[in-house]
JSON list of C-alpha atoms in Angstrom, two decimals:
[
{"chain": "A", "resi": 837, "resn": "UNK", "atom": "CA", "xyz": [-13.07, -40.41, -29.06]},
{"chain": "A", "resi": 838, "resn": "UNK", "atom": "CA", "xyz": [-13.11, -41.14, -25.34]},
{"chain": "A", "resi": 839, "resn": "UNK", "atom": "CA", "xyz": [-11.48, -44.52, -25.85]},
{"chain": "A", "resi": 840, "resn": "UNK", "atom": "CA", "xyz": [-8.62, -42.98, -27.85]},
{"chain": "A", "resi": 841, "resn": "UNK", "atom": "CA", "xyz": [-8.13, -40.34, -25.15]},
{"chain": "A", "resi": 842, "resn": "UNK", "atom": "CA", "xyz": [-7.92, -43.04, -22.48]},
{"chain": "A", "resi": 843, "resn": "UNK", "atom": "CA", "xyz": [-11.16, -41.98, -20.81]},
{"chain": "A", "resi": 844, "resn": "UNK", "atom": "CA", "xyz": [-14.00, -44.01, -22.34]},
{"chain": "A", "resi": 845, "resn": "UNK", "atom": "CA", "xyz": [-17.56, -43.45, -21.25]},
{"chain": "A", "resi": 846, "resn": "UNK", "atom": "CA", "xyz": [-19.27, -46.84, -21.06]},
{"chain": "A", "resi": 847, "resn": "UNK", "atom": "CA", "xyz": [-23.02, -47.28, -21.29]},
{"chain": "A", "resi": 848, "resn": "UNK", "atom": "CA", "xyz": [-24.99, -50.48, -20.96]},
{"chain": "A", "resi": 849, "resn": "UNK", "atom": "CA", "xyz": [-27.82, -51.10, -23.41]},
{"chain": "A", "resi": 850, "resn": "UNK", "atom": "CA", "xyz": [-30.11, -53.79, -22.00]},
{"chain": "A", "resi": 851, "resn": "UNK", "atom": "CA", "xyz": [-31.75, -56.14, -24.48]},
{"chain": "A", "resi": 852, "resn": "UNK", "atom": "CA", "xyz": [-35.06, -57.96, -23.96]},
{"chain": "A", "resi": 853, "resn": "UNK", "atom": "CA", "xyz": [-33.38, -61.31, -23.28]},
{"chain": "A", "resi": 854, "resn": "UNK", "atom": "CA", "xyz": [-29.78, -62.58, -23.57]},
{"chain": "A", "resi": 855, "resn": "UNK", "atom": "CA", "xyz": [-29.23, -63.87, -27.11]},
{"chain": "A", "resi": 856, "resn": "UNK", "atom": "CA", "xyz": [-26.68, -64.12, -29.91]},
{"chain": "A", "resi": 857, "resn": "UNK", "atom": "CA", "xyz": [-27.20, -60.69, -31.44]},
{"chain": "A", "resi": 858, "resn": "UNK", "atom": "CA", "xyz": [-25.73, -57.22, -31.76]},
{"chain": "A", "resi": 859, "resn": "UNK", "atom": "CA", "xyz": [-26.23, -53.56, -30.88]},
{"chain": "A", "resi": 860, "resn": "UNK", "atom": "CA", "xyz": [-25.05, -50.82, -33.25]},
{"chain": "A", "resi": 861, "resn": "UNK", "atom": "CA", "xyz": [-25.18, -47.04, -32.96]},
{"chain": "A", "resi": 862, "resn": "UNK", "atom": "CA", "xyz": [-26.58, -45.27, -36.03]},
{"chain": "A", "resi": 863, "resn": "UNK", "atom": "CA", "xyz": [-26.75, -41.51, -35.76]},
{"chain": "A", "resi": 864, "resn": "UNK", "atom": "CA", "xyz": [-28.83, -40.60, -32.70]},
{"chain": "A", "resi": 865, "resn": "UNK", "atom": "CA", "xyz": [-30.33, -44.08, -32.48]},
{"chain": "A", "resi": 866, "resn": "UNK", "atom": "CA", "xyz": [-29.38, -47.53, -31.30]},
{"chain": "A", "resi": 867, "resn": "UNK", "atom": "CA", "xyz": [-30.19, -50.56, -33.43]},
{"chain": "A", "resi": 868, "resn": "UNK", "atom": "CA", "xyz": [-30.63, -53.80, -31.51]},
{"chain": "A", "resi": 869, "resn": "UNK", "atom": "CA", "xyz": [-31.46, -57.33, -32.53]},
{"chain": "A", "resi": 870, "resn": "UNK", "atom": "CA", "xyz": [-34.63, -58.69, -30.95]},
{"chain": "A", "resi": 871, "resn": "UNK", "atom": "CA", "xyz": [-35.09, -62.30, -29.97]},
{"chain": "A", "resi": 872, "resn": "UNK", "atom": "CA", "xyz": [-38.10, -64.37, -29.03]},
{"chain": "A", "resi": 873, "resn": "UNK", "atom": "CA", "xyz": [-38.53, -64.76, -25.28]},
{"chain": "A", "resi": 874, "resn": "UNK", "atom": "CA", "xyz": [-39.33, -68.49, -25.38]},
{"chain": "A", "resi": 875, "resn": "UNK", "atom": "CA", "xyz": [-37.47, -71.38, -27.01]},
{"chain": "A", "resi": 876, "resn": "UNK", "atom": "CA", "xyz": [-39.42, -73.45, -29.52]},
{"chain": "A", "resi": 877, "resn": "UNK", "atom": "CA", "xyz": [-39.99, -77.09, -28.57]},
{"chain": "A", "resi": 878, "resn": "UNK", "atom": "CA", "xyz": [-36.89, -79.16, -29.23]},
{"chain": "A", "resi": 879, "resn": "UNK", "atom": "CA", "xyz": [-34.56, -76.15, -29.58]},
{"chain": "A", "resi": 880, "resn": "UNK", "atom": "CA", "xyz": [-31.92, -74.88, -27.19]},
{"chain": "A", "resi": 881, "resn": "UNK", "atom": "CA", "xyz": [-31.73, -71.43, -28.80]},
{"chain": "A", "resi": 882, "resn": "UNK", "atom": "CA", "xyz": [-34.02, -68.43, -28.83]},
{"chain": "A", "resi": 883, "resn": "UNK", "atom": "CA", "xyz": [-35.00, -67.53, -32.41]},
{"chain": "A", "resi": 884, "resn": "UNK", "atom": "CA", "xyz": [-33.72, -64.12, -33.50]},
{"chain": "A", "resi": 885, "resn": "UNK", "atom": "CA", "xyz": [-36.66, -62.20, -34.96]},
{"chain": "A", "resi": 886, "resn": "UNK", "atom": "CA", "xyz": [-35.22, -59.01, -36.41]},
{"chain": "A", "resi": 887, "resn": "UNK", "atom": "CA", "xyz": [-33.92, -55.52, -35.74]},
{"chain": "A", "resi": 888, "resn": "UNK", "atom": "CA", "xyz": [-35.46, -52.53, -33.99]},
{"chain": "A", "resi": 889, "resn": "UNK", "atom": "CA", "xyz": [-34.44, -48.90, -33.44]},
{"chain": "A", "resi": 890, "resn": "UNK", "atom": "CA", "xyz": [-34.31, -47.38, -29.95]},
{"chain": "A", "resi": 891, "resn": "UNK", "atom": "CA", "xyz": [-33.42, -44.02, -28.49]},
{"chain": "A", "resi": 892, "resn": "UNK", "atom": "CA", "xyz": [-30.31, -43.93, -26.25]},
{"chain": "A", "resi": 893, "resn": "UNK", "atom": "CA", "xyz": [-32.51, -44.47, -23.18]},
{"chain": "A", "resi": 894, "resn": "UNK", "atom": "CA", "xyz": [-33.83, -47.75, -24.60]},
{"chain": "A", "resi": 895, "resn": "UNK", "atom": "CA", "xyz": [-37.28, -46.58, -25.71]},
{"chain": "A", "resi": 896, "resn": "UNK", "atom": "CA", "xyz": [-38.42, -48.13, -29.04]},
{"chain": "A", "resi": 897, "resn": "UNK", "atom": "CA", "xyz": [-38.73, -45.59, -31.87]},
{"chain": "A", "resi": 898, "resn": "UNK", "atom": "CA", "xyz": [-39.59, -48.04, -34.66]},
{"chain": "A", "resi": 899, "resn": "UNK", "atom": "CA", "xyz": [-41.52, -51.21, -35.25]},
{"chain": "A", "resi": 900, "resn": "UNK", "atom": "CA", "xyz": [-39.59, -54.48, -35.30]},
{"chain": "A", "resi": 901, "resn": "UNK", "atom": "CA", "xyz": [-38.14, -55.03, -38.78]},
{"chain": "A", "resi": 902, "resn": "UNK", "atom": "CA", "xyz": [-38.49, -58.74, -39.49]},
{"chain": "A", "resi": 903, "resn": "UNK", "atom": "CA", "xyz": [-35.22, -60.54, -40.25]},
{"chain": "A", "resi": 904, "resn": "UNK", "atom": "CA", "xyz": [-35.48, -64.23, -39.30]},
{"chain": "A", "resi": 905, "resn": "UNK", "atom": "CA", "xyz": [-32.22, -65.60, -37.92]},
{"chain": "A", "resi": 906, "resn": "UNK", "atom": "CA", "xyz": [-30.51, -62.21, -38.20]},
{"chain": "A", "resi": 907, "resn": "UNK", "atom": "CA", "xyz": [-26.75, -62.67, -38.25]},
{"chain": "A", "resi": 908, "resn": "UNK", "atom": "CA", "xyz": [-23.75, -60.61, -39.31]},
{"chain": "A", "resi": 909, "resn": "UNK", "atom": "CA", "xyz": [-23.79, -56.85, -39.55]},
{"chain": "A", "resi": 910, "resn": "UNK", "atom": "CA", "xyz": [-21.63, -54.31, -41.35]},
{"chain": "A", "resi": 911, "resn": "UNK", "atom": "CA", "xyz": [-21.62, -50.63, -42.30]},
{"chain": "A", "resi": 912, "resn": "UNK", "atom": "CA", "xyz": [-20.96, -49.21, -45.77]},
{"chain": "A", "resi": 913, "resn": "UNK", "atom": "CA", "xyz": [-21.76, -45.68, -46.88]},
{"chain": "A", "resi": 914, "resn": "UNK", "atom": "CA", "xyz": [-25.08, -44.60, -45.40]},
{"chain": "A", "resi": 915, "resn": "UNK", "atom": "CA", "xyz": [-26.21, -48.17, -44.68]},
{"chain": "A", "resi": 916, "resn": "UNK", "atom": "CA", "xyz": [-26.02, -50.92, -42.12]},
{"chain": "A", "resi": 917, "resn": "UNK", "atom": "CA", "xyz": [-26.81, -54.38, -43.50]},
{"chain": "A", "resi": 918, "resn": "UNK", "atom": "CA", "xyz": [-27.53, -57.68, -41.77]},
{"chain": "A", "resi": 919, "resn": "UNK", "atom": "CA", "xyz": [-28.14, -61.17, -43.13]},
{"chain": "A", "resi": 920, "resn": "UNK", "atom": "CA", "xyz": [-31.57, -62.79, -42.76]},
{"chain": "A", "resi": 921, "resn": "UNK", "atom": "CA", "xyz": [-33.07, -66.13, -43.68]},
{"chain": "A", "resi": 922, "resn": "UNK", "atom": "CA", "xyz": [-35.11, -64.48, -46.43]},
{"chain": "A", "resi": 923, "resn": "UNK", "atom": "CA", "xyz": [-32.82, -61.68, -47.61]},
{"chain": "A", "resi": 924, "resn": "UNK", "atom": "CA", "xyz": [-30.56, -58.91, -46.38]},
{"chain": "A", "resi": 925, "resn": "UNK", "atom": "CA", "xyz": [-31.97, -56.17, -44.15]},
{"chain": "A", "resi": 926, "resn": "UNK", "atom": "CA", "xyz": [-30.67, -52.74, -45.21]},
{"chain": "A", "resi": 927, "resn": "UNK", "atom": "CA", "xyz": [-30.99, -49.86, -42.75]},
{"chain": "A", "resi": 928, "resn": "UNK", "atom": "CA", "xyz": [-30.44, -46.24, -43.76]},
{"chain": "A", "resi": 929, "resn": "UNK", "atom": "CA", "xyz": [-30.37, -43.13, -41.57]},
{"chain": "A", "resi": 930, "resn": "UNK", "atom": "CA", "xyz": [-29.92, -39.65, -43.01]},
{"chain": "A", "resi": 931, "resn": "UNK", "atom": "CA", "xyz": [-30.40, -37.60, -39.87]},
{"chain": "A", "resi": 932, "resn": "UNK", "atom": "CA", "xyz": [-33.89, -39.00, -39.44]},
{"chain": "A", "resi": 933, "resn": "UNK", "atom": "CA", "xyz": [-35.12, -42.22, -37.86]},
{"chain": "A", "resi": 934, "resn": "UNK", "atom": "CA", "xyz": [-33.58, -45.32, -39.43]},
{"chain": "A", "resi": 935, "resn": "UNK", "atom": "CA", "xyz": [-35.41, -46.68, -42.47]},
{"chain": "A", "resi": 936, "resn": "UNK", "atom": "CA", "xyz": [-35.57, -50.48, -42.81]},
{"chain": "A", "resi": 937, "resn": "UNK", "atom": "CA", "xyz": [-35.82, -52.30, -46.14]},
{"chain": "A", "resi": 938, "resn": "UNK", "atom": "CA", "xyz": [-35.62, -56.06, -46.69]},
{"chain": "A", "resi": 939, "resn": "UNK", "atom": "CA", "xyz": [-33.74, -56.92, -49.86]},
{"chain": "A", "resi": 940, "resn": "UNK", "atom": "CA", "xyz": [-35.32, -60.29, -50.64]},
{"chain": "A", "resi": 941, "resn": "UNK", "atom": "CA", "xyz": [-33.26, -63.04, -52.25]},
{"chain": "A", "resi": 942, "resn": "UNK", "atom": "CA", "xyz": [-34.33, -63.27, -55.88]},
{"chain": "A", "resi": 943, "resn": "UNK", "atom": "CA", "xyz": [-35.53, -66.39, -57.64]},
{"chain": "A", "resi": 944, "resn": "UNK", "atom": "CA", "xyz": [-32.36, -66.27, -59.77]},
{"chain": "A", "resi": 945, "resn": "UNK", "atom": "CA", "xyz": [-30.22, -67.08, -56.71]},
{"chain": "A", "resi": 946, "resn": "UNK", "atom": "CA", "xyz": [-29.53, -70.70, -55.72]},
{"chain": "A", "resi": 947, "resn": "UNK", "atom": "CA", "xyz": [-30.69, -72.07, -52.37]},
{"chain": "A", "resi": 948, "resn": "UNK", "atom": "CA", "xyz": [-28.78, -70.36, -49.55]},
{"chain": "A", "resi": 949, "resn": "UNK", "atom": "CA", "xyz": [-28.55, -67.32, -47.35]},
{"chain": "A", "resi": 950, "resn": "UNK", "atom": "CA", "xyz": [-26.10, -64.70, -46.10]},
{"chain": "A", "resi": 951, "resn": "UNK", "atom": "CA", "xyz": [-24.80, -64.80, -42.53]},
{"chain": "A", "resi": 952, "resn": "UNK", "atom": "CA", "xyz": [-21.57, -62.81, -42.82]},
{"chain": "A", "resi": 953, "resn": "UNK", "atom": "CA", "xyz": [-21.29, -59.36, -44.38]},
{"chain": "A", "resi": 954, "resn": "UNK", "atom": "CA", "xyz": [-18.30, -57.08, -44.90]},
{"chain": "A", "resi": 955, "resn": "UNK", "atom": "CA", "xyz": [-18.85, -53.36, -45.53]},
{"chain": "A", "resi": 956, "resn": "UNK", "atom": "CA", "xyz": [-16.77, -51.88, -48.32]},
{"chain": "A", "resi": 957, "resn": "UNK", "atom": "CA", "xyz": [-14.96, -48.59, -47.67]},
{"chain": "A", "resi": 958, "resn": "UNK", "atom": "CA", "xyz": [-14.68, -46.17, -50.58]},
{"chain": "A", "resi": 959, "resn": "UNK", "atom": "CA", "xyz": [-17.87, -47.35, -52.30]},
{"chain": "A", "resi": 960, "resn": "UNK", "atom": "CA", "xyz": [-21.29, -48.25, -51.01]},
{"chain": "A", "resi": 961, "resn": "UNK", "atom": "CA", "xyz": [-21.50, -52.05, -51.20]},
{"chain": "A", "resi": 962, "resn": "UNK", "atom": "CA", "xyz": [-21.30, -55.18, -49.09]},
{"chain": "A", "resi": 963, "resn": "UNK", "atom": "CA", "xyz": [-19.67, -58.53, -49.70]},
{"chain": "A", "resi": 964, "resn": "UNK", "atom": "CA", "xyz": [-21.43, -61.49, -48.15]},
{"chain": "A", "resi": 965, "resn": "UNK", "atom": "CA", "xyz": [-21.20, -65.24, -48.02]},
{"chain": "A", "resi": 966, "resn": "UNK", "atom": "CA", "xyz": [-23.97, -67.17, -49.75]},
{"chain": "A", "resi": 967, "resn": "UNK", "atom": "CA", "xyz": [-24.33, -70.88, -49.19]},
{"chain": "A", "resi": 968, "resn": "UNK", "atom": "CA", "xyz": [-21.20, -72.99, -48.76]},
{"chain": "A", "resi": 969, "resn": "UNK", "atom": "CA", "xyz": [-19.53, -72.09, -52.05]},
{"chain": "A", "resi": 970, "resn": "UNK", "atom": "CA", "xyz": [-20.76, -68.67, -53.08]},
{"chain": "A", "resi": 971, "resn": "UNK", "atom": "CA", "xyz": [-20.42, -64.94, -52.53]},
{"chain": "A", "resi": 972, "resn": "UNK", "atom": "CA", "xyz": [-22.83, -62.08, -53.12]},
{"chain": "A", "resi": 973, "resn": "UNK", "atom": "CA", "xyz": [-22.08, -58.45, -53.80]},
{"chain": "A", "resi": 974, "resn": "UNK", "atom": "CA", "xyz": [-24.93, -56.48, -52.22]},
{"chain": "A", "resi": 975, "resn": "UNK", "atom": "CA", "xyz": [-25.96, -53.04, -53.47]},
{"chain": "A", "resi": 976, "resn": "UNK", "atom": "CA", "xyz": [-28.30, -51.70, -50.76]},
{"chain": "A", "resi": 977, "resn": "UNK", "atom": "CA", "xyz": [-29.60, -48.79, -52.85]},
{"chain": "A", "resi": 978, "resn": "UNK", "atom": "CA", "xyz": [-30.14, -49.97, -56.42]},
{"chain": "A", "resi": 979, "resn": "UNK", "atom": "CA", "xyz": [-31.59, -53.11, -57.99]},
{"chain": "A", "resi": 980, "resn": "UNK", "atom": "CA", "xyz": [-30.52, -55.70, -58.71]},
{"chain": "A", "resi": 981, "resn": "UNK", "atom": "CA", "xyz": [-29.43, -55.78, -55.09]},
{"chain": "A", "resi": 982, "resn": "UNK", "atom": "CA", "xyz": [-27.56, -59.11, -55.34]},
{"chain": "A", "resi": 983, "resn": "UNK", "atom": "CA", "xyz": [-24.84, -60.20, -57.73]},
{"chain": "A", "resi": 984, "resn": "UNK", "atom": "CA", "xyz": [-23.97, -63.83, -57.10]},
{"chain": "A", "resi": 985, "resn": "UNK", "atom": "CA", "xyz": [-20.69, -65.58, -57.80]},
{"chain": "A", "resi": 986, "resn": "UNK", "atom": "CA", "xyz": [-20.14, -69.34, -57.45]},
{"chain": "A", "resi": 987, "resn": "UNK", "atom": "CA", "xyz": [-16.68, -70.27, -56.21]},
{"chain": "A", "resi": 988, "resn": "UNK", "atom": "CA", "xyz": [-14.67, -73.23, -57.59]},
{"chain": "A", "resi": 989, "resn": "UNK", "atom": "CA", "xyz": [-14.67, -74.90, -54.15]},
{"chain": "A", "resi": 990, "resn": "UNK", "atom": "CA", "xyz": [-16.24, -74.44, -50.72]},
{"chain": "A", "resi": 991, "resn": "UNK", "atom": "CA", "xyz": [-15.34, -71.15, -49.08]},
{"chain": "A", "resi": 992, "resn": "UNK", "atom": "CA", "xyz": [-13.09, -71.12, -45.98]},
{"chain": "A", "resi": 993, "resn": "UNK", "atom": "CA", "xyz": [-12.92, -67.35, -45.37]},
{"chain": "A", "resi": 994, "resn": "UNK", "atom": "CA", "xyz": [-12.91, -64.00, -47.16]},
{"chain": "A", "resi": 995, "resn": "UNK", "atom": "CA", "xyz": [-11.67, -60.46, -46.48]},
{"chain": "A", "resi": 996, "resn": "UNK", "atom": "CA", "xyz": [-11.74, -57.08, -48.19]},
{"chain": "A", "resi": 997, "resn": "UNK", "atom": "CA", "xyz": [-8.60, -55.58, -49.69]},
{"chain": "A", "resi": 998, "resn": "UNK", "atom": "CA", "xyz": [-7.89, -52.51, -47.49]},
{"chain": "A", "resi": 999, "resn": "UNK", "atom": "CA", "xyz": [-6.01, -50.73, -50.30]},
{"chain": "A", "resi": 1000, "resn": "UNK", "atom": "CA", "xyz": [-8.34, -51.40, -53.25]},
{"chain": "A", "resi": 1001, "resn": "UNK", "atom": "CA", "xyz": [-12.07, -51.04, -52.62]},
{"chain": "A", "resi": 1002, "resn": "UNK", "atom": "CA", "xyz": [-13.05, -53.16, -55.62]},
{"chain": "A", "resi": 1003, "resn": "UNK", "atom": "CA", "xyz": [-11.08, -56.23, -54.48]},
{"chain": "A", "resi": 1004, "resn": "UNK", "atom": "CA", "xyz": [-11.55, -58.97, -51.93]},
{"chain": "A", "resi": 1005, "resn": "UNK", "atom": "CA", "xyz": [-9.60, -62.15, -51.21]},
{"chain": "A", "resi": 1006, "resn": "UNK", "atom": "CA", "xyz": [-11.20, -65.57, -50.78]},
{"chain": "A", "resi": 1007, "resn": "UNK", "atom": "CA", "xyz": [-9.61, -68.77, -49.47]},
{"chain": "A", "resi": 1008, "resn": "UNK", "atom": "CA", "xyz": [-11.30, -71.98, -50.67]},
{"chain": "A", "resi": 1009, "resn": "UNK", "atom": "CA", "xyz": [-11.05, -75.57, -49.44]},
{"chain": "A", "resi": 1010, "resn": "UNK", "atom": "CA", "xyz": [-8.95, -76.65, -52.41]},
{"chain": "A", "resi": 1011, "resn": "UNK", "atom": "CA", "xyz": [-6.12, -74.55, -50.91]},
{"chain": "A", "resi": 1012, "resn": "UNK", "atom": "CA", "xyz": [-6.45, -71.68, -53.38]},
{"chain": "A", "resi": 1013, "resn": "UNK", "atom": "CA", "xyz": [-6.40, -67.97, -52.64]},
{"chain": "A", "resi": 1014, "resn": "UNK", "atom": "CA", "xyz": [-8.47, -65.93, -55.10]},
{"chain": "A", "resi": 1015, "resn": "UNK", "atom": "CA", "xyz": [-8.56, -62.21, -55.85]},
{"chain": "A", "resi": 1016, "resn": "UNK", "atom": "CA", "xyz": [-12.24, -61.37, -56.30]},
{"chain": "A", "resi": 1017, "resn": "UNK", "atom": "CA", "xyz": [-13.32, -58.33, -58.32]},
{"chain": "A", "resi": 1018, "resn": "UNK", "atom": "CA", "xyz": [-16.51, -56.98, -56.73]},
{"chain": "A", "resi": 1019, "resn": "UNK", "atom": "CA", "xyz": [-17.33, -54.65, -59.63]},
{"chain": "A", "resi": 1020, "resn": "UNK", "atom": "CA", "xyz": [-17.55, -57.65, -61.95]},
{"chain": "A", "resi": 1021, "resn": "UNK", "atom": "CA", "xyz": [-18.43, -60.26, -59.29]},
{"chain": "A", "resi": 1022, "resn": "UNK", "atom": "CA", "xyz": [-15.82, -62.69, -60.52]},
{"chain": "A", "resi": 1023, "resn": "UNK", "atom": "CA", "xyz": [-12.45, -64.18, -59.65]},
{"chain": "A", "resi": 1024, "resn": "UNK", "atom": "CA", "xyz": [-9.70, -62.47, -61.61]},
{"chain": "A", "resi": 1025, "resn": "UNK", "atom": "CA", "xyz": [-6.62, -64.28, -60.24]},
{"chain": "A", "resi": 1026, "resn": "UNK", "atom": "CA", "xyz": [-5.92, -67.41, -58.21]},
{"chain": "A", "resi": 1027, "resn": "UNK", "atom": "CA", "xyz": [-2.90, -69.09, -56.60]},
{"chain": "A", "resi": 1028, "resn": "UNK", "atom": "CA", "xyz": [-2.43, -72.36, -54.74]},
{"chain": "A", "resi": 1029, "resn": "UNK", "atom": "CA", "xyz": [-1.24, -71.47, -51.23]},
{"chain": "A", "resi": 1030, "resn": "UNK", "atom": "CA", "xyz": [-1.83, -74.66, -49.19]},
{"chain": "A", "resi": 1031, "resn": "UNK", "atom": "CA", "xyz": [-2.76, -78.28, -49.60]},
{"chain": "A", "resi": 1032, "resn": "UNK", "atom": "CA", "xyz": [-6.49, -78.91, -49.85]},
{"chain": "A", "resi": 1033, "resn": "UNK", "atom": "CA", "xyz": [-8.42, -78.67, -46.57]}
]
């Protein structure tokens, strides 16, 4: 509101150590990624451990929710979701403190993980990458939480359709643009738009 009025109120939220992470406001709380404070031998990066809830002053109000390698966050409906090495961390806040739940990758999924999530508007769901040539539709509330779709080629990028909540568009390395139906987790139309990458 302040930004739109031309008078934004800025507030710093210090994290434990500088790292590749994120901070997101959820209701009266601030969710922040937490990183290890020491680099493992042979690594130049600090491992990201998970997500924790804080009050606006920076005091922890929850335990650390484990999410190894946490990456990519999005909001949809009442949830924030973030990709982890072992699943997707779903966070819900209904006026109370945020509730954390790890949606573990099932044994029916191929080897891979999610590192980019897009939050759908108009229905409560997320679309995420999965491995080099797959997508997952994530339902944070009801099982099965993951619906996997293998693409015909490696994925280059994907976006949500802003006008139709059930659709997304995916560009693959063969130069094709696909319309992806998230309700059915399948490609419903494709067109060649470039030469192969």
